[in-house]
Amino acid sequence: MNSEKMKSGVEKAPHRSLLKALGLTNEEIKKPLIGVVNSFNEIVPGHKHLREIAEAVKKGVLMEGGNPLEFPSIAVCDGIAMNHEGMKYSLVSREIIADSIEVMTKAHGLDGLVLIPNCDKSVPGMMMAAARIDIPTIIVSGGPMLAGKVGGAKVDLSTVFEAVGSVTAGTMTEEELDELENNACPSCGSCSGMFTANSMNCMTEALGLALPGNGTIPAVYADRIRIAKYSGMKIMELVRDNVTPSQILTEEAFQNALAVDMALGCSSNTVLHLLAIAHEAGIEMNLDIINEVSKRTPNLCKLRPAGPYHIENLHDAGGVMAVMNELSKKNLLTLDIKNVTGKTLGEVISNYKVLDNKIIASIDAPYSNTGGIAVLRGNLAPDGAVVKRSAVAEEMLRHKGPARVFDSEEEAVKAIFSGSIQKGQVLVIRYEGPQGGPGMREMLTPTSALAGMGLDKDVALLTDGRFSGATRGASIGHVAPEASAGGPIAFVEEGDEIEIDMIEGVLNFKVDEKTLEERKVKWQPKKSTAKGYLAKYEKIVESAAKGAICRV
């Protein structure tokens, strides 16, 4: 056991003395030490209930003879952080989460980890830590929020964001908005659609680091407590057998996860996070690999914001394992690989069938023959750009229009709410990349405003920043290289014609080489005003095309 080097032998008497200061007995000290990493806080609604999850995990560890030791992790609520300075701190929190878990685990010689995330960056941050530290680890998340109801219709957080645009357009009253505000988020848990948090929680299953159901069991169900107990029990088996993430997070596991990502129609943010987790695991992954998987994987689900259904519906229809079973019928998965259950993936998914083909389409009758995410390239994005194609109206899959250029999200939002954006235009929002933001802000407010104003089928957006998993419409993010690095997006001017083709994967702007060179000569990058952690982050962060990983 790892902890032996910290607690065994005469020379470790001082260490044992400090452990006894915690109230631990000799019997407890001799047991495997299991870190229970709890991202509970009283700010994030997806994390409000995680004390209960942690207590269930600890009971599971104790039942199987381990000694659970809980410590905290930070978490950011992207919805609360949206559309102000706070969003600059969302993506960067992923690195702090991974780093802090590494520090605590290595400093105290822990034998295993049970990681308890739920919302957007806590899930990938913890998976990055699992891959980096490589001791026996299992993930049990807090689970999704239930959908809200207004007038008999299901609603969620993205409905509220879009309603702001509807009020501005005069198609909804402030009284109606107030009713929606009061009913859209009816329980604790990660927001109820296939937004980033739930996308990544589904990836914990697809990658093999969590028990079946972890991605979809609603936060308020008793099953969520039971899966926490089972995860606490399972970590002891993983420790005894020395099953570590490096044995699970193989190239085949990442290929499987990408296929599930495409079938579910997950958030475009999964591209950033899977690239970063793969980097920590030492697995080669890039945008071209992601695009290849997308081309061969059918889209089987239309979950919010791409369709009318929520995560609770996916759970009732069979969950992630049923989706994987369906994919296996076309040999789209590697089935003889390890996961935390101790069985092969093929053995696990054989017990899960699709129970509702409205929620999970048959592999023989998919929503589309290609995946939910597409990577675009061209003279505007030589290193690539990403779009959640499954949430784009068919008429916007191909689009040409004049550019409206903004050097920040705030400028773009002001233009949208002032009514100055016209049908057919392409909004370019730049200097919002990982380095240029810094922090690569999500931009749910402009996309939701356009949707609420009825312009999502007429106006495209593209940015070197990113979009929320709750975004729908022709919203293209992660344009790389970013503006602050001198990428072509820095040289787009008002009125330039932009060509978007999500079917062929093309993103160009119609500017001749001579004009482009003249613009480059005159270009001055936007000056950074970042302080504190953001100032450190902008100096070490890599391109979005590499997952916005940080140089070491």
Coordinates of N, CA, C and O in Angstrom, one line a residue, residues 322-448:
A322 N -27.0 1.6 -22.0 CA -27.9 1.2 -23.1 C -27.5 1.8 -24.4 O -27.6 1.2 -25.5
V323 N -27.0 3.1 -24.4 CA -26.5 3.7 -25.6 C -25.3 3.0 -26.1 O -25.1 2.7 -27.3
M324 N -24.4 2.5 -25.2 CA -23.2 1.8 -25.6 C -23.6 0.4 -26.1 O -23.0 -0.1 -27.1
N325 N -24.6 -0.2 -25.6 CA -25.1 -1.5 -26.1 C -25.6 -1.3 -27.6 O -25.3 -2.1 -28.4
E326 N -26.3 -0.2 -27.8 CA -26.8 0.1 -29.2 C -25.6 0.3 -30.1 O -25.6 -0.2 -31.2
L327 N -24.6 1.1 -29.7 CA -23.4 1.3 -30.5 C -22.7 0.0 -30.8 O -22.1 -0.1 -31.9
S328 N -22.7 -0.9 -29.9 CA -22.0 -2.2 -30.1 C -22.6 -3.0 -31.2 O -21.9 -3.9 -31.8
K329 N -23.8 -2.8 -31.5 CA -24.5 -3.5 -32.6 C -23.9 -3.3 -34.0 O -24.0 -4.1 -34.9
K330 N -23.2 -2.1 -34.1 CA -22.5 -1.8 -35.3 C -21.0 -1.8 -35.2 O -20.2 -1.2 -35.9
N331 N -20.5 -2.5 -34.1 CA -19.1 -2.7 -33.8 C -18.3 -1.4 -33.7 O -17.2 -1.2 -34.2
L332 N -19.0 -0.4 -33.0 CA -18.4 0.9 -32.9 C -17.7 1.1 -31.6 O -17.2 2.1 -31.3
L333 N -17.6 0.0 -30.8 CA -16.9 0.1 -29.5 C -15.9 -1.1 -29.3 O -16.1 -2.2 -29.9
T334 N -14.9 -0.9 -28.5 CA -14.0 -2.0 -28.1 C -14.6 -2.6 -26.8 O -14.7 -1.8 -25.8
L335 N -15.0 -3.8 -26.8 CA -15.7 -4.4 -25.7 C -14.9 -5.2 -24.7 O -15.4 -5.5 -23.6
D336 N -13.7 -5.5 -25.0 CA -12.9 -6.4 -24.1 C -11.9 -5.6 -23.3 O -10.8 -6.1 -23.0
I337 N -12.3 -4.5 -22.8 CA -11.4 -3.6 -22.0 C -11.9 -3.5 -20.6 O -13.1 -3.8 -20.3
K338 N -11.0 -3.1 -19.7 CA -11.2 -3.0 -18.3 C -12.1 -1.8 -17.9 O -12.0 -0.8 -18.6
N339 N -12.8 -1.9 -16.8 CA -13.4 -0.7 -16.2 C -13.5 -1.0 -14.7 O -13.1 -2.1 -14.2
V340 N -14.1 -0.1 -13.9 CA -14.0 -0.3 -12.5 C -15.0 -1.3 -11.9 O -14.9 -1.7 -10.8
T341 N -15.9 -1.9 -12.8 CA -16.7 -2.9 -12.3 C -16.0 -4.2 -12.1 O -16.5 -5.1 -11.4
G342 N -14.8 -4.4 -12.7 CA -14.1 -5.7 -12.7 C -14.5 -6.6 -13.8 O -13.9 -7.7 -13.9
K343 N -15.5 -6.2 -14.6 CA -15.9 -7.0 -15.7 C -15.5 -6.3 -17.0 O -15.1 -5.1 -17.0
T344 N -15.6 -7.0 -18.1 CA -15.3 -6.3 -19.4 C -16.5 -5.4 -19.7 O -17.6 -5.6 -19.3
L345 N -16.2 -4.5 -20.6 CA -17.3 -3.6 -21.0 C -18.4 -4.4 -21.7 O -19.6 -4.1 -21.4
G346 N -18.1 -5.4 -22.5 CA -19.1 -6.2 -23.2 C -20.0 -6.9 -22.2 O -21.2 -7.0 -22.4
E347 N -19.4 -7.4 -21.1 CA -20.2 -8.1 -20.1 C -21.1 -7.1 -19.4 O -22.3 -7.4 -19.1
V348 N -20.7 -5.9 -19.1 CA -21.5 -4.9 -18.4 C -22.7 -4.4 -19.3 O -23.8 -4.5 -18.8
I349 N -22.4 -4.1 -20.5 CA -23.5 -3.5 -21.3 C -24.5 -4.5 -21.8 O -25.6 -4.2 -22.2
S350 N -24.2 -5.8 -21.7 CA -25.1 -6.9 -22.1 C -26.4 -6.9 -21.2 O -27.4 -7.4 -21.6
N351 N -26.3 -6.2 -20.1 CA -27.4 -6.2 -19.1 C -28.3 -5.0 -19.3 O -29.3 -4.8 -18.6
Y352 N -28.0 -4.1 -20.3 CA -28.7 -2.9 -20.5 C -29.3 -2.8 -21.9 O -28.5 -2.9 -22.9
K353 N -30.6 -2.6 -22.0 CA -31.3 -2.5 -23.3 C -31.9 -1.1 -23.4 O -32.3 -0.5 -22.4
V354 N -32.2 -0.7 -24.6 CA -32.9 0.6 -24.8 C -34.4 0.3 -24.5 O -35.0 -0.6 -25.1
L355 N -34.9 1.2 -23.6 CA -36.3 1.0 -23.2 C -37.3 2.0 -23.9 O -38.5 1.8 -23.7
D356 N -36.7 3.0 -24.6 CA -37.6 3.9 -25.3 C -36.8 4.5 -26.5 O -35.9 5.3 -26.3
N357 N -37.3 4.2 -27.7 CA -36.6 4.6 -28.9 C -36.8 6.1 -29.2 O -36.2 6.6 -30.2
K358 N -37.7 6.7 -28.5 CA -37.9 8.2 -28.7 C -36.7 8.9 -28.0 O -36.2 9.9 -28.5
I359 N -36.2 8.3 -27.0 CA -35.1 8.9 -26.2 C -33.7 8.5 -26.7 O -32.8 9.3 -26.9
I360 N -33.6 7.2 -26.9 CA -32.4 6.6 -27.5 C -32.8 5.9 -28.8 O -33.4 4.9 -28.8
A361 N -32.4 6.5 -29.9 CA -32.9 6.0 -31.2 C -32.1 4.7 -31.5 O -31.0 4.4 -31.0
S362 N -32.8 3.8 -32.3 CA -32.2 2.6 -32.7 C -30.9 2.9 -33.6 O -30.9 3.9 -34.4
I363 N -29.9 2.1 -33.5 CA -28.7 2.3 -34.3 C -29.1 2.2 -35.8 O -28.4 2.7 -36.7
D364 N -30.2 1.5 -36.1 CA -30.6 1.4 -37.5 C -31.5 2.5 -38.0 O -31.8 2.7 -39.2
A365 N -31.9 3.4 -37.1 CA -32.7 4.6 -37.4 C -32.3 5.8 -36.6 O -33.0 6.3 -35.8
P366 N -31.0 6.2 -36.7 CA -30.5 7.3 -35.9 C -31.0 8.7 -36.3 O -31.6 8.8 -37.4
Y367 N -30.8 9.6 -35.4 CA -31.2 11.0 -35.8 C -30.3 11.5 -36.9 O -30.8 12.3 -37.8
S368 N -29.1 11.1 -37.0 CA -28.2 11.4 -38.1 C -27.1 10.3 -38.2 O -26.9 9.7 -37.2
N369 N -26.5 10.2 -39.3 CA -25.5 9.2 -39.5 C -24.1 9.6 -39.0 O -23.2 8.8 -39.0
T370 N -24.0 10.8 -38.6 CA -22.7 11.3 -38.1 C -23.0 11.9 -36.7 O -24.1 12.2 -36.3
G371 N -21.9 12.1 -35.9 CA -22.0 12.4 -34.5 C -22.4 13.8 -34.2 O -22.6 14.7 -35.1
G372 N -22.7 14.1 -32.9 CA -23.2 15.4 -32.5 C -22.2 16.5 -32.5 O -22.7 17.7 -32.5
I373 N -20.9 16.2 -32.6 CA -19.9 17.3 -32.7 C -19.2 17.3 -34.0 O -18.9 16.2 -34.5
A374 N -18.9 18.4 -34.5 CA -18.1 18.5 -35.7 C -16.9 19.4 -35.5 O -17.0 20.4 -34.8
V375 N -15.8 19.1 -36.2 CA -14.6 20.0 -36.2 C -14.5 20.6 -37.5 O -14.6 20.0 -38.6
L376 N -14.4 21.9 -37.6 CA -14.2 22.7 -38.8 C -12.8 23.2 -39.0 O -12.2 23.6 -38.0
R377 N -12.4 23.3 -40.2 CA -11.1 23.9 -40.5 C -11.2 24.8 -41.7 O -12.1 24.7 -42.5
G378 N -10.2 25.7 -41.9 CA -10.2 26.6 -43.0 C -9.3 27.7 -42.7 O -8.5 27.7 -41.7
N379 N -9.3 28.8 -43.6 CA -8.3 29.9 -43.4 C -8.7 30.7 -42.2 O -7.9 31.5 -41.7
L380 N -9.9 30.5 -41.6 CA -10.2 31.2 -40.4 C -9.9 30.4 -39.2 O -9.7 31.0 -38.1
A381 N -9.7 29.1 -39.3 CA -9.4 28.2 -38.2 C -8.5 27.1 -38.6 O -8.8 26.0 -38.7
P382 N -7.2 27.5 -38.9 CA -6.3 26.5 -39.4 C -6.0 25.3 -38.5 O -5.8 24.2 -38.9
D383 N -6.1 25.6 -37.2 CA -5.9 24.6 -36.2 C -7.3 24.0 -35.7 O -7.3 23.1 -34.8
G384 N -8.4 24.4 -36.3 CA -9.6 23.8 -36.0 C -10.6 24.7 -35.2 O -10.2 25.7 -34.5
A385 N -11.9 24.4 -35.3 CA -12.9 25.0 -34.5 C -14.0 23.9 -34.2 O -14.0 22.9 -34.9
V386 N -14.8 24.1 -33.2 CA -15.7 23.0 -32.8 C -17.1 23.5 -32.7 O -17.4 24.7 -32.3
V387 N -18.1 22.7 -33.2 CA -19.5 23.1 -33.1 C -20.3 21.9 -32.7 O -20.0 20.7 -33.0
K388 N -21.3 22.1 -31.8 CA -22.3 21.0 -31.5 C -23.3 20.9 -32.6 O -24.4 21.6 -32.5
R389 N -23.0 20.2 -33.6 CA -23.8 20.1 -34.8 C -25.2 19.6 -34.6 O -26.1 20.0 -35.3
S390 N -25.4 18.7 -33.6 CA -26.7 18.2 -33.4 C -27.7 19.2 -32.8 O -28.9 18.9 -32.8
A391 N -27.2 20.4 -32.4 CA -28.1 21.4 -31.9 C -28.2 22.6 -32.8 O -28.7 23.6 -32.5
V392 N -27.8 22.3 -34.1 CA -27.9 23.4 -35.1 C -29.1 23.1 -36.1 O -29.3 21.9 -36.5
A393 N -29.9 24.1 -36.4 CA -31.0 23.9 -37.3 C -30.4 23.5 -38.7 O -29.4 24.0 -39.1
E394 N -31.2 22.7 -39.4 CA -30.6 22.1 -40.7 C -30.3 23.2 -41.6 O -29.3 23.2 -42.4
E395 N -31.1 24.3 -41.7 CA -30.9 25.4 -42.6 C -29.6 26.2 -42.3 O -29.1 27.0 -43.1
M396 N -29.0 26.0 -41.1 CA -27.8 26.7 -40.7 C -26.5 25.9 -40.8 O -25.4 26.3 -40.5
L397 N -26.7 24.6 -41.3 CA -25.5 23.8 -41.4 C -24.5 24.3 -42.5 O -23.3 24.1 -42.4
R398 N -25.1 25.0 -43.4 CA -24.3 25.7 -44.4 C -24.8 27.2 -44.4 O -26.0 27.5 -44.5
H399 N -23.9 28.1 -44.3 CA -24.3 29.5 -44.1 C -23.1 30.4 -44.6 O -22.0 30.2 -44.4
K400 N -23.5 31.5 -45.3 CA -22.6 32.6 -45.7 C -23.2 33.9 -45.2 O -24.4 34.1 -45.4
G401 N -22.4 34.8 -44.7 CA -22.9 36.1 -44.3 C -21.8 37.0 -43.9 O -20.6 36.6 -43.7
P402 N -22.1 38.3 -43.8 CA -21.1 39.3 -43.5 C -20.8 39.3 -42.0 O -21.7 39.0 -41.1
A403 N -19.6 39.6 -41.7 CA -19.1 39.5 -40.3 C -19.5 40.8 -39.5 O -19.5 41.9 -40.1
R404 N -19.9 40.6 -38.3 CA -20.0 41.7 -37.3 C -19.0 41.3 -36.2 O -19.1 40.2 -35.6
V405 N -18.0 42.2 -36.0 CA -16.9 41.9 -35.2 C -16.9 42.6 -33.9 O -17.1 43.8 -33.8
F406 N -16.6 41.8 -32.8 CA -16.6 42.3 -31.4 C -15.4 41.7 -30.7 O -15.1 40.6 -30.8
D407 N -14.8 42.6 -30.0 CA -13.5 42.2 -29.2 C -13.8 41.7 -27.8 O -12.8 41.6 -27.0
S408 N -15.1 41.5 -27.5 CA -15.4 40.9 -26.2 C -16.8 40.5 -26.2 O -17.6 40.9 -27.1
E409 N -17.2 39.6 -25.3 CA -18.6 39.1 -25.2 C -19.5 40.3 -24.8 O -20.6 40.4 -25.4
E410 N -19.0 41.2 -23.9 CA -19.9 42.3 -23.5 C -20.3 43.1 -24.7 O -21.5 43.5 -24.8
E411 N -19.4 43.4 -25.6 CA -19.7 44.2 -26.8 C -20.8 43.5 -27.7 O -21.7 44.1 -28.2
A412 N -20.6 42.2 -27.8 CA -21.6 41.5 -28.6 C -23.0 41.4 -28.0 O -24.0 41.6 -28.7
V413 N -23.0 41.2 -26.7 CA -24.3 41.2 -26.0 C -25.0 42.5 -26.1 O -26.2 42.6 -26.3
K414 N -24.3 43.6 -25.9 CA -24.9 44.9 -26.1 C -25.5 45.1 -27.4 O -26.6 45.6 -27.6
A415 N -24.8 44.6 -28.5 CA -25.3 44.8 -29.8 C -26.6 43.9 -30.0 O -27.5 44.4 -30.7
I416 N -26.6 42.7 -29.5 CA -27.7 41.9 -29.6 C -29.0 42.5 -29.0 O -30.0 42.6 -29.6
F417 N -28.8 42.9 -27.7 CA -30.0 43.4 -27.0 C -30.4 44.8 -27.5 O -31.5 45.2 -27.3
S418 N -29.5 45.5 -28.2 CA -29.9 46.8 -28.8 C -30.7 46.6 -30.1 O -31.2 47.6 -30.7
G419 N -30.7 45.4 -30.6 CA -31.5 45.1 -31.8 C -30.7 45.4 -33.1 O -31.3 45.5 -34.2
S420 N -29.4 45.5 -33.0 CA -28.6 45.9 -34.2 C -28.1 44.7 -35.0 O -27.5 44.9 -36.0
I421 N -28.4 43.5 -34.5 CA -28.0 42.3 -35.3 C -29.1 41.9 -36.3 O -30.2 41.8 -35.9
Q422 N -28.7 41.7 -37.5 CA -29.6 41.5 -38.6 C -29.5 40.0 -39.1 O -28.5 39.4 -38.9
K423 N -30.6 39.5 -39.6 CA -30.6 38.1 -40.1 C -29.5 38.0 -41.2 O -29.3 38.9 -42.0
G424 N -28.9 36.8 -41.2 CA -27.8 36.5 -42.2 C -26.4 36.8 -41.7 O -25.5 36.4 -42.3
Q425 N -26.3 37.7 -40.7 CA -25.0 38.1 -40.2 C -24.3 37.0 -39.5 O -24.9 36.0 -39.0
V426 N -22.9 37.1 -39.4 CA -22.1 36.2 -38.6 C -21.4 37.0 -37.5 O -20.6 37.9 -37.8
L427 N -21.7 36.7 -36.2 CA -21.1 37.4 -35.1 C -19.7 36.8 -34.8 O -19.6 35.6 -34.6
V428 N -18.7 37.6 -34.8 CA -17.3 37.1 -34.5 C -17.0 37.8 -33.1 O -16.9 39.0 -33.0
I429 N -16.8 36.9 -32.2 CA -16.4 37.4 -30.8 C -15.0 36.9 -30.5 O -14.8 35.7 -30.4
R430 N -14.1 37.8 -30.4 CA -12.7 37.4 -30.3 C -12.0 37.9 -29.0 O -12.6 38.7 -28.3
Y431 N -10.8 37.5 -28.8 CA -10.0 37.8 -27.6 C -10.7 37.2 -26.4 O -10.7 37.8 -25.3
E432 N -11.3 36.1 -26.6 CA -12.0 35.3 -25.5 C -11.4 33.9 -25.4 O -12.0 33.1 -24.8
G433 N -10.2 33.7 -26.0 CA -9.6 32.4 -26.0 C -9.0 32.1 -24.6 O -9.0 32.9 -23.7
P434 N -8.3 30.9 -24.5 CA -7.7 30.5 -23.2 C -6.7 31.6 -22.7 O -6.7 31.9 -21.5
Q435 N -5.9 32.1 -23.6 CA -4.9 33.1 -23.3 C -5.5 34.5 -23.3 O -5.3 35.3 -22.4
G436 N -6.2 34.8 -24.3 CA -6.7 36.1 -24.6 C -7.8 36.6 -23.6 O -7.9 37.8 -23.4
G437 N -8.6 35.6 -23.1 CA -9.7 36.0 -22.2 C -9.2 36.8 -21.0 O -9.7 37.9 -20.7
P438 N -8.2 36.3 -20.2 CA -7.9 34.8 -20.2 C -9.0 34.0 -19.6 O -9.8 34.5 -18.9
G439 N -9.0 32.7 -19.9 CA -9.9 31.8 -19.3 C -10.9 31.2 -20.2 O -11.7 30.4 -19.8
M440 N -11.0 31.7 -21.5 CA -11.9 31.1 -22.5 C -13.3 31.0 -22.0 O -13.9 29.9 -21.7
R441 N -14.0 32.1 -21.8 CA -15.3 32.2 -21.3 C -16.3 31.4 -22.1 O -16.3 31.5 -23.3
E442 N -17.3 30.8 -21.4 CA -18.5 30.3 -22.1 C -19.4 31.5 -22.4 O -19.4 32.4 -21.6
M443 N -20.1 31.4 -23.5 CA -21.0 32.5 -23.9 C -22.4 32.1 -24.1 O -22.9 32.1 -25.3
L444 N -23.1 31.7 -23.1 CA -24.5 31.3 -23.2 C -25.4 32.5 -23.3 O -26.4 32.3 -24.0
T445 N -25.0 33.6 -22.8 CA -25.9 34.8 -22.9 C -26.2 35.2 -24.3 O -27.3 35.3 -24.8
P446 N -25.1 35.4 -25.2 CA -25.4 35.8 -26.6 C -26.2 34.8 -27.4 O -27.1 35.1 -28.1
T447 N -25.8 33.5 -27.2 CA -26.5 32.5 -28.0 C -28.0 32.3 -27.5 O -28.9 32.1 -28.4
S448 N -28.2 32.4 -26.2 CA -29.6 32.3 -25.7 C -30.4 33.5 -26.1 O -31.6 33.3 -26.4

